XYZ file of C-alpha atoms in Angstrom:
651
model
C -180.200 190.166 -184.307
C -183.636 190.661 -182.770
C -183.139 187.773 -180.382
C -179.746 189.175 -179.415
C -181.280 192.571 -178.621
C -184.077 190.928 -176.617
C -181.508 188.918 -174.672
C -179.558 192.068 -173.808
C -182.781 193.808 -172.781
C -183.776 190.958 -170.481
C -180.315 190.901 -168.914
C -180.444 194.605 -168.157
C -184.034 194.555 -166.939
C -184.569 193.854 -163.266
C -186.937 191.014 -162.528
C -188.479 189.931 -159.244
C -188.497 186.437 -157.801
C -192.281 186.370 -158.142
C -191.957 187.152 -161.854
C -189.310 184.486 -162.307
C -191.482 181.901 -160.587
C -194.454 182.918 -162.710
C -192.372 182.616 -165.882
C -191.161 179.162 -164.821
C -194.698 178.142 -163.901
C -196.141 179.357 -167.205
C -193.390 177.587 -169.115
C -194.179 174.339 -167.297
C -197.912 174.764 -167.930
C -197.308 175.654 -171.585
C -194.961 172.731 -172.149
C -197.385 170.405 -170.373
C -200.276 171.778 -172.400
C -198.535 171.467 -175.785
C -196.972 168.096 -175.025
C -200.316 166.735 -173.816
C -202.047 167.856 -177.029
C -199.261 166.490 -179.229
C -198.981 163.174 -177.410
C -202.744 162.684 -177.333
C -203.067 163.566 -181.041
C -200.220 161.242 -182.012
C -201.766 158.479 -179.936
C -205.099 159.055 -181.689
C -203.336 158.983 -185.071
C -201.691 155.690 -184.215
C -205.002 154.290 -183.016
C -206.862 155.358 -186.171
C -204.101 153.956 -188.402
C -204.207 150.602 -186.633
C -207.971 150.390 -186.782
C -208.053 151.299 -190.481
C -205.423 148.703 -191.253
C -207.311 146.016 -189.317
C -210.479 147.002 -191.149
C -208.673 146.700 -194.488
C -207.345 143.275 -193.571
C -210.697 142.000 -192.291
C -212.625 143.328 -195.282
C -210.051 141.945 -197.741
C -210.203 138.500 -196.142
C -214.015 138.458 -196.096
C -214.384 139.636 -199.708
C -211.673 137.265 -200.939
C -213.428 134.329 -199.257
C -216.740 135.378 -200.808
C -215.217 135.657 -204.294
C -213.481 132.301 -203.880
C -216.862 130.610 -203.339
C -218.474 132.166 -206.432
C -218.208 131.361 -210.074
C -215.563 133.526 -211.645
C -217.949 135.211 -214.059
C -216.527 138.662 -214.893
C -219.928 140.321 -214.582
C -220.576 138.850 -211.157
C -217.114 139.831 -210.022
C -217.679 143.387 -211.243
C -221.065 143.601 -209.524
C -219.767 142.201 -206.228
C -216.769 144.500 -206.106
C -218.889 147.534 -207.039
C -221.523 146.709 -204.446
C -218.858 146.312 -201.775
C -217.149 149.555 -202.830
C -220.405 151.510 -202.758
C -221.439 150.266 -199.317
C -218.211 151.162 -197.533
C -215.816 154.110 -197.297
C -213.145 152.727 -199.550
C -210.452 154.470 -201.472
C -209.556 151.465 -203.653
C -210.686 147.849 -204.240
C -208.579 146.001 -206.797
C -208.488 142.347 -207.892
C -205.353 141.204 -209.748
C -204.529 137.862 -211.383
C -201.387 135.987 -210.389
C -199.500 137.812 -213.147
C -200.403 141.205 -211.673
C -202.918 142.093 -214.305
C -206.040 143.938 -213.133
C -209.235 141.926 -213.264
C -211.541 144.384 -211.444
C -210.664 147.775 -209.985
C -212.707 150.519 -208.327
C -211.145 153.777 -206.963
C -212.559 156.900 -205.273
C -211.910 159.970 -207.400
C -214.201 162.588 -205.806
C -213.069 165.111 -203.143
C -214.471 164.999 -199.608
C -215.621 168.175 -197.837
C -213.314 168.233 -194.815
C -212.693 171.081 -192.275
C -209.258 169.805 -191.291
C -206.689 172.358 -192.518
C -204.028 171.414 -194.992
C -201.184 171.762 -192.512
C -202.895 169.308 -190.179
C -203.447 166.766 -192.970
C -199.833 167.171 -193.997
C -198.646 166.626 -190.425
C -201.101 163.958 -189.346
C -202.014 162.324 -192.657
C -202.781 158.579 -192.263
C -200.637 156.307 -194.399
C -202.456 152.987 -193.921
C -201.363 149.826 -195.739
C -204.118 148.124 -197.807
C -205.618 144.833 -196.749
C -204.554 141.859 -198.935
C -206.636 138.717 -199.507
C -205.987 135.633 -201.712
C -208.788 134.549 -204.041
C -208.809 130.847 -204.931
C -210.501 128.950 -207.707
C -210.726 125.456 -206.336
C -207.233 124.321 -205.458
C -205.650 126.975 -207.658
C -204.954 130.647 -206.995
C -207.313 132.869 -208.921
C -205.848 136.231 -207.910
C -204.987 138.753 -205.180
C -207.504 141.203 -203.692
C -206.403 144.674 -202.381
C -208.745 146.765 -200.229
C -207.772 150.289 -199.028
C -210.176 152.333 -196.874
C -210.494 156.073 -197.392
C -208.347 157.840 -194.707
C -209.844 161.327 -195.019
C -212.790 160.347 -192.804
C -210.330 159.266 -190.127
C -208.266 162.418 -190.608
C -211.398 164.541 -190.154
C -212.241 162.615 -186.970
C -208.654 163.040 -185.823
C -208.894 166.840 -186.399
C -212.114 167.084 -184.401
C -210.584 164.987 -181.645
C -207.495 167.218 -181.618
C -209.679 170.333 -181.290
C -211.555 168.836 -178.352
C -208.283 167.893 -176.712
C -206.844 171.371 -177.319
C -209.732 173.246 -175.713
C -210.041 170.705 -172.914
C -206.364 171.064 -172.020
C -206.628 174.849 -172.443
C -209.385 174.972 -169.821
C -207.334 172.701 -167.582
C -204.299 174.967 -168.065
C -206.415 178.031 -167.215
C -207.618 176.505 -163.951
C -204.080 175.308 -163.293
C -202.925 178.940 -163.517
C -205.626 180.024 -161.053
C -204.737 177.280 -158.593
C -201.021 177.964 -159.086
C -201.565 181.680 -158.416
C -203.262 180.848 -155.130
C -200.553 178.471 -153.971
C -197.834 180.784 -155.255
C -199.240 183.637 -153.203
C -199.332 181.351 -150.165
C -195.786 180.211 -150.759
C -194.436 183.692 -151.427
C -196.339 185.459 -148.672
C -193.358 185.168 -146.285
C -191.231 186.668 -149.046
C -193.138 189.940 -148.754
C -192.207 190.094 -145.082
C -188.591 189.319 -145.929
C -188.532 192.024 -148.616
C -190.180 194.512 -146.236
C -187.605 193.746 -143.562
C -184.741 194.011 -146.059
C -186.068 197.356 -147.304
C -186.429 198.502 -143.710
C -182.768 197.651 -143.113
C -181.909 199.748 -146.162
C -183.910 202.613 -144.637
C -182.010 202.318 -141.341
C -184.956 200.665 -139.564
C -183.737 197.477 -137.907
C -187.018 195.674 -137.272
C -187.928 192.037 -136.640
C -190.263 189.815 -138.658
C -192.219 186.712 -137.711
C -190.486 183.487 -138.748
C -192.354 181.738 -141.613
C -192.882 177.979 -141.895
C -190.980 177.654 -145.183
C -187.555 176.294 -144.242
C -185.467 178.486 -146.563
C -187.373 181.674 -145.720
C -187.258 180.771 -142.033
C -183.453 180.553 -142.126
C -183.224 183.906 -143.886
C -185.642 185.655 -141.503
C -183.913 184.163 -138.469
C -180.569 185.481 -139.702
C -182.011 188.941 -140.300
C -183.771 188.910 -136.932
C -180.472 187.990 -135.295
C -178.891 191.001 -136.977
C -181.734 193.220 -135.765
C -181.479 191.771 -132.255
C -177.746 192.377 -132.235
C -178.260 196.006 -133.221
C -180.985 196.383 -130.600
C -178.752 194.934 -127.903
C -175.834 197.152 -128.892
C -178.019 200.249 -128.969
C -179.635 199.372 -125.649
C -176.246 198.880 -124.011
C -174.888 202.087 -125.548
C -177.969 204.004 -124.442
C -177.580 202.760 -120.900
C -173.903 203.682 -120.841
C -174.564 207.103 -122.382
C -177.387 207.830 -119.952
C -175.180 206.964 -116.974
C -172.391 209.116 -118.355
C -174.716 212.023 -119.183
C -176.429 211.978 -115.809
C -173.145 211.798 -113.951
C -171.623 214.708 -115.902
C -174.687 216.979 -115.865
C -176.359 216.378 -112.522
C -175.635 216.953 -108.893
C -174.872 213.647 -107.255
C -176.614 214.493 -103.997
C -179.956 215.900 -105.237
C -180.172 214.645 -108.823
C -180.732 218.192 -110.111
C -178.708 219.719 -112.933
C -175.255 220.923 -111.898
C -173.713 224.353 -112.379
C -171.950 223.601 -115.684
C -175.014 222.163 -117.368
C -177.270 224.947 -116.099
C -174.798 227.554 -117.330
C -174.907 226.082 -120.839
C -178.710 225.934 -120.683
C -178.949 229.566 -119.588
C -176.521 230.599 -122.328
C -178.605 228.791 -124.975
C -181.780 230.422 -123.648
C -180.196 233.862 -123.818
C -179.128 233.247 -127.407
C -182.745 232.479 -128.307
C -183.877 235.625 -126.471
C -181.975 237.993 -128.763
C -185.127 238.713 -130.736
C -187.557 238.589 -127.855
C -186.895 237.976 -124.169
C -189.523 235.749 -122.633
C -188.082 234.174 -119.501
C -187.248 234.666 -115.849
C -184.677 233.417 -113.331
C -185.319 232.405 -109.692
C -182.418 232.054 -107.262
C -182.868 230.197 -103.923
C -180.331 230.215 -101.097
C -180.446 227.965 -98.050
C -179.185 230.020 -95.087
C -177.541 228.222 -92.142
C -177.329 224.932 -94.066
C -174.042 224.055 -92.356
C -175.689 224.373 -88.922
C -178.072 221.600 -89.936
C -175.073 219.377 -90.505
C -173.368 220.449 -87.248
C -176.344 220.316 -84.874
C -178.576 217.637 -86.395
C -176.179 215.580 -88.454
C -174.965 215.244 -92.025
C -177.555 212.591 -92.784
C -180.337 215.014 -91.890
C -178.706 217.731 -94.013
C -178.625 215.411 -97.018
C -182.222 214.438 -96.335
C -183.190 218.125 -96.154
C -181.538 218.938 -99.495
C -183.263 216.040 -101.190
C -186.639 216.951 -99.713
C -186.154 220.573 -100.713
C -185.219 219.570 -104.275
C -188.188 217.251 -104.558
C -190.479 219.952 -103.217
C -189.297 222.375 -105.910
C -189.736 219.773 -108.634
C -193.256 218.935 -107.423
C -194.153 222.613 -107.301
C -192.991 223.142 -110.881
C -194.906 220.100 -112.101
C -198.119 221.339 -110.477
C -197.835 224.877 -111.920
C -196.928 224.179 -115.549
C -199.821 226.268 -116.855
C -197.914 229.446 -115.884
C -194.850 228.805 -118.082
C -193.720 226.797 -121.101
C -190.498 225.201 -119.851
C -188.420 225.163 -116.697
C -184.869 224.136 -115.825
C -183.903 223.555 -112.195
C -180.337 223.203 -110.942
C -178.147 223.200 -107.860
C -175.349 225.632 -108.684
C -173.470 225.628 -105.381
C -173.482 224.096 -101.908
C -176.505 226.134 -100.788
C -177.781 227.817 -103.980
C -180.542 226.536 -106.238
C -181.896 228.177 -109.354
C -184.820 227.769 -111.722
C -184.961 229.136 -115.265
C -188.449 229.710 -116.654
C -189.363 230.095 -120.286
C -192.390 232.215 -121.248
C -193.547 232.867 -117.701
C -196.534 235.163 -117.318
C -196.247 236.520 -113.731
C -193.197 235.986 -111.521
C -194.860 237.781 -108.590
C -197.601 235.145 -108.373
C -195.125 232.292 -108.664
C -192.914 233.879 -106.003
C -195.786 234.220 -103.558
C -196.755 230.557 -103.975
C -193.176 229.416 -103.453
C -192.950 231.671 -100.378
C -195.946 230.016 -98.745
C -194.590 226.573 -99.522
C -191.181 227.342 -98.025
C -192.628 228.877 -94.879
C -194.339 225.641 -93.907
C -191.236 223.677 -94.814
C -188.827 225.814 -92.731
C -191.020 225.456 -89.605
C -189.488 222.013 -89.108
C -186.011 223.549 -88.667
C -186.689 226.450 -86.276
C -184.070 225.244 -83.867
C -181.242 225.859 -86.353
C -182.727 229.132 -87.668
C -182.893 227.778 -91.229
C -183.999 230.240 -93.897
C -184.683 229.942 -97.653
C -184.832 233.414 -99.186
C -185.173 233.727 -102.934
C -185.023 236.350 -105.637
C -186.492 236.469 -109.094
C -186.019 238.648 -112.133
C -187.185 238.830 -115.701
C -184.601 238.211 -118.402
C -183.915 241.275 -120.531
C -183.300 241.261 -124.280
C -179.580 242.097 -124.136
C -178.746 240.208 -120.940
C -175.682 238.030 -120.658
C -175.377 235.084 -118.330
C -173.290 237.197 -115.961
C -175.906 240.005 -115.974
C -178.805 237.732 -115.053
C -177.008 235.844 -112.300
C -175.515 239.025 -110.846
C -178.903 240.759 -110.759
C -180.533 237.784 -109.025
C -177.645 237.492 -106.558
C -177.728 241.210 -105.650
C -181.453 240.998 -105.006
C -180.883 238.008 -102.780
C -178.101 239.740 -100.835
C -180.305 242.750 -100.230
C -182.653 240.580 -98.161
C -179.939 240.050 -95.581
C -179.528 236.884 -93.537
C -182.697 236.894 -91.528
C -183.815 233.504 -90.328
C -187.122 233.421 -92.156
C -188.391 233.073 -95.677
C -188.160 236.137 -97.863
C -188.585 236.998 -101.506
C -187.142 239.786 -103.625
C -188.850 240.350 -106.965
C -187.491 242.540 -109.756
C -190.648 243.599 -111.578
C -188.794 245.224 -114.473
C -190.211 243.337 -117.468
C -188.945 243.451 -121.013
C -190.988 246.123 -122.780
C -190.519 244.923 -126.335
C -193.802 243.186 -126.961
C -196.088 244.571 -129.642
C -199.261 243.555 -127.828
C -200.289 243.647 -124.200
C -202.656 240.688 -123.948
C -203.400 237.262 -125.369
C -206.376 238.424 -127.431
C -204.275 240.992 -129.288
C -201.563 238.417 -129.972
C -204.101 235.892 -131.248
C -205.772 238.400 -133.547
C -202.419 239.543 -134.932
C -201.144 236.017 -135.634
C -204.426 234.894 -137.188
C -204.560 238.031 -139.333
C -201.054 237.364 -140.623
C -202.004 233.785 -141.517
C -205.323 234.715 -143.118
C -203.737 237.460 -145.229
C -200.707 235.332 -146.087
C -198.383 237.895 -144.489
C -195.552 235.444 -143.989
C -192.064 234.753 -145.241
C -189.886 231.642 -145.350
C -186.420 231.869 -143.782
C -183.707 229.421 -144.769
C -180.960 228.199 -142.441
C -178.501 225.872 -144.193
C -177.275 222.705 -142.512
C -173.748 222.284 -143.824
C -171.001 219.739 -143.466
C -167.615 220.824 -142.187
C -166.398 220.939 -145.773
C -169.070 223.515 -146.653
C -171.411 221.166 -148.518
C -175.119 221.846 -147.914
C -176.768 218.795 -146.336
C -180.237 220.341 -146.096
C -181.932 223.708 -145.722
C -183.830 224.256 -142.493
C -186.918 226.431 -142.949
C -188.456 228.894 -140.518
C -191.610 231.004 -140.739
C -191.599 234.766 -140.204
C -194.845 236.706 -139.716
C -195.650 240.300 -140.484
C -196.971 241.735 -137.219
C -197.763 245.396 -136.780
C -196.236 246.244 -140.135
C -192.891 244.581 -139.397
C -191.614 241.065 -140.109
C -190.624 238.997 -137.048
C -188.928 235.629 -136.889
C -190.473 232.623 -135.134
C -188.530 233.172 -131.902
C -190.458 236.433 -131.378
C -193.999 235.090 -131.527
C -193.446 231.363 -130.838
C -194.176 231.433 -127.105
C -197.474 233.264 -127.568
C -198.466 230.968 -130.444
C -197.709 227.976 -128.240
C -199.760 229.372 -125.377
C -202.674 230.209 -127.696
C -202.610 226.752 -129.379
C -201.863 228.248 -132.792
C -198.775 226.193 -133.657
C -200.750 223.724 -135.792
C -202.090 226.607 -137.910
C -198.574 228.029 -138.233
C -197.279 224.635 -139.394
C -200.068 224.474 -141.970
C -199.190 227.987 -143.148
C -195.535 227.008 -143.520
C -196.453 223.905 -145.539
C -198.671 225.900 -147.900
C -195.949 228.510 -148.373
C -193.446 225.710 -148.961
C -195.593 224.094 -151.658
C -196.257 227.453 -153.319
C -192.513 228.115 -153.465
C -191.221 224.681 -154.512
C -194.104 222.849 -156.229
C -193.038 223.826 -159.768
C -189.349 223.091 -159.310
C -188.431 220.889 -156.299
C -185.193 221.840 -154.518
C -181.971 219.979 -155.179
C -181.216 219.541 -151.460
C -183.395 218.306 -148.615
C -185.554 220.923 -146.940
C -186.170 220.648 -143.220
C -189.570 221.549 -141.766
C -190.336 221.410 -138.036
C -193.720 220.102 -136.934
C -194.869 221.097 -133.456
C -196.311 218.840 -130.796
C -199.720 220.423 -131.361
C -199.669 219.297 -134.993
C -198.374 215.835 -134.214
C -201.068 215.259 -131.581
C -203.864 216.622 -133.774
C -204.941 213.815 -136.121
C -206.882 216.136 -138.420
C -204.056 218.677 -138.735
C -201.438 216.010 -139.342
C -203.591 214.181 -141.892
C -204.212 217.437 -143.751
C -200.502 218.176 -144.030
C -199.512 214.674 -145.135
C -202.396 214.368 -147.600
C -201.611 217.767 -149.088
C -197.928 216.936 -149.543
C -198.760 213.530 -151.030
C -200.168 215.362 -154.048
C -196.609 216.574 -154.760
C -194.503 213.376 -154.615
C -191.351 214.981 -156.068
C -191.443 217.672 -153.396
C -192.397 215.223 -150.621
C -189.275 213.157 -151.349
C -187.175 216.252 -150.610
C -188.780 217.039 -147.246
C -187.307 216.128 -143.876
C -189.690 216.636 -140.944
C -188.063 217.841 -137.721
C -189.659 216.539 -134.511
C -188.474 217.603 -131.081
C -186.843 214.969 -128.947
C -189.236 215.616 -126.050
C -192.233 214.724 -128.258
C -190.596 211.526 -129.492
C -190.018 210.428 -125.889
C -193.402 211.365 -124.445
C -195.477 210.178 -127.433
C -193.395 207.275 -128.700
C -196.239 205.387 -130.433
C -197.545 208.491 -132.189
C -194.003 209.323 -133.265
C -193.484 205.794 -134.596
C -196.713 205.950 -136.619
C -195.708 209.343 -137.988
C -192.323 208.006 -139.109
C -194.111 205.203 -140.978
C -196.509 207.646 -142.673
C -193.670 209.953 -143.666
C -191.672 207.030 -145.061
C -194.639 205.864 -147.152
C -194.901 209.272 -148.837
C -191.151 209.397 -149.487
C -190.289 211.990 -146.819
C -187.672 211.686 -144.081
C -187.711 212.380 -140.345
C -185.116 213.988 -138.072
C -184.943 214.604 -134.326
C -184.421 218.186 -133.199
C -183.047 219.603 -129.938
C -181.578 216.241 -129.035
C -180.054 216.094 -125.602
C -180.945 214.779 -122.169
C -183.715 212.377 -123.232
C -182.059 210.856 -126.297
C -181.216 207.645 -124.480
C -184.876 207.233 -123.436
C -186.061 206.675 -127.019
C -186.738 202.959 -127.182
C -185.910 201.048 -130.377
C -184.540 204.084 -132.162
C -183.150 201.707 -134.800
C -186.704 201.007 -136.016
C -187.620 204.602 -136.905
C -185.389 205.083 -139.944
C -184.263 208.571 -138.863
C -182.331 210.687 -141.342
C -180.590 213.004 -138.874
C -180.396 214.084 -135.249
C -179.771 217.715 -134.363
C -178.026 218.087 -131.016
C -179.268 220.939 -128.834
C -177.081 224.013 -128.513
C -176.845 223.368 -124.761
C -174.385 220.567 -125.508
C -172.485 222.304 -128.277
C -171.867 225.536 -126.373
C -168.278 225.623 -125.052
C -167.926 221.923 -125.856
C -164.180 222.369 -126.226
C -163.972 223.024 -122.452
C -166.255 220.195 -121.279
C -164.615 216.798 -121.283
C -167.744 215.107 -119.913
C -169.951 216.488 -122.680
C -167.356 215.493 -125.251
C -167.476 211.909 -124.034
C -171.267 211.913 -124.131
C -171.497 213.410 -127.633
C -168.831 211.052 -128.966
C -170.993 208.178 -127.771
C -174.072 209.735 -129.416
C -172.229 210.028 -132.744
C -170.970 206.461 -132.574
C -174.443 205.143 -131.781
C -176.125 207.204 -134.504
C -173.561 206.360 -137.169
C -173.871 202.646 -136.421
C -177.443 202.762 -137.740
C -176.795 205.270 -140.524
C -178.032 208.480 -138.860
C -176.248 211.789 -139.456
C -175.438 214.022 -136.483
C -175.333 217.828 -136.632
C -175.030 220.523 -133.975
C -177.178 223.600 -133.366
C -176.040 227.025 -132.226
C -172.258 226.487 -132.427
C -170.217 229.435 -133.690
C -166.856 229.218 -131.902
C -164.074 227.815 -134.069
C -162.671 225.862 -131.108
C -166.077 224.242 -130.591
C -166.355 223.451 -134.307
C -162.943 221.790 -134.313
C -163.962 219.742 -131.287
C -167.193 218.643 -132.983
C -165.220 217.439 -136.008
C -163.038 215.295 -133.761
C -166.116 213.935 -131.971
C -167.545 212.660 -135.267
C -170.242 215.235 -136.046
C -171.317 215.509 -139.666
C -172.172 219.220 -139.767
C -173.655 222.299 -138.120
C -176.762 224.467 -138.492
C -176.009 228.054 -139.390
C -178.683 230.225 -137.817
């Protein structure tokens, strides 16, 4: 019954190949050890038995010859037999007449002090035949002599020999285990790589491994590498196709800038984020007399002008990034260009710099009276897309059609900020963090059937006696380099809330670029969460797509660290740069969250539908879920279902 239960236990218990090989190796060593001891002991027993028998025969022949040469006086016979018995280790010496009657007999009746255990004597007791010699009296037979040596001395020697053999083979077996462990580790070292690669495949990370020298492992690794290569090739081809499709549908073919449809969706998404706190501005540029360039100079020169003008704007924005957080530039009509700024500090200063740049540029086209007036306005809290564009257009029209460079600036700024300067903002944010004046907001990520896939967390701060969501203070925190401290505050609040009872669903936490690029801040967060393994396994870190593209190696290392602690990683605000992420199949991503720019009015954009369908197909092929941000329209939700999305984020 016990053996049956043990057998069932072993069948249910999972066992590794290394353990199986060790069991087989130990069995071989044990069998070799036991068989060597048994064979050697049996050989020694046979040897001792043979030698004792030969001794008996030789001694019987010698004593019989000696007795045959003597007178057959009973006293002399008794003395000779006794002397012989006393000088050797004999069990019995017996002289019988031809009729079998005993003439002289001596036997050993005492007990020897032997250390050989009883079980050993019973198993390896020596049963040696006595030596037989014929005693003659002249030409007649006098009698038969029997000599039997005492076997207990041999048995004791056999026991001592067996002990020496046992310990000798035990030492040999011990060293055999050490040597076997070394060679086993060498042999199985490629197996660790194979297991790591197989586990990586299970974690949606399609990596390659070096091919080992062992033939069987080499075949396995080559097959798995072929699978990884196939996935890489498919993903690379899909990325290239998606990038071509995305660029064609979202950009102006002539200048390479964003087109009107894509800019409209971007502006709409920005306005949605500005409901709590407006923090942007819009610039509108109009090229006056552009058609005269084509008529008087030539279409080629007009195209060259537009491209130079676009490149000049892009270069200007790249060289003045310290004045704003983000910018989006687009060509929205034949002669109109626009730039959307996020968190811009002074549009008057930016306008003056652009004015100087355009003045020198227009000097080259005096003969056609080319002009590039522009207008700029701050975005208000309750603005719609129509309101912003109309206000910028009316400002531009008020400048007239003079053939020079002009600028119209609407200095009406959103007056909803609690603090007037950076120092006040910094003190307020730091005070909220130091006093733990913060709250966690939850935004569920649900499937289209209503099932919660994960809960996305946000951090609200109490500023000036009132609680504000992240969208209100985020731009100032980013400018003041406080995002890493805010991430740390969110993690501590998260642990305080969930450490006792981990959540049943995944919880999503966004880490900023400042945290990801700060080794000390990142190490602190990961080390702190590692102390709560049950909670860490329920965390999904959100990293913005732009960070993953610009800092690909740092992002890859972070994914590995998160995986080691049991956490997961997702990409947030996925959009224009998704196809630039090299070897995305090696990161083991849990989810990608498509930016609201793509989901807004998706039901009316066939080009965006084609692009997002390709994104879903690519992501699902390597086991990544796809959800959309900022989608509320039922028509858009129905379209996302048909495109293959897995869910939406309810904010």
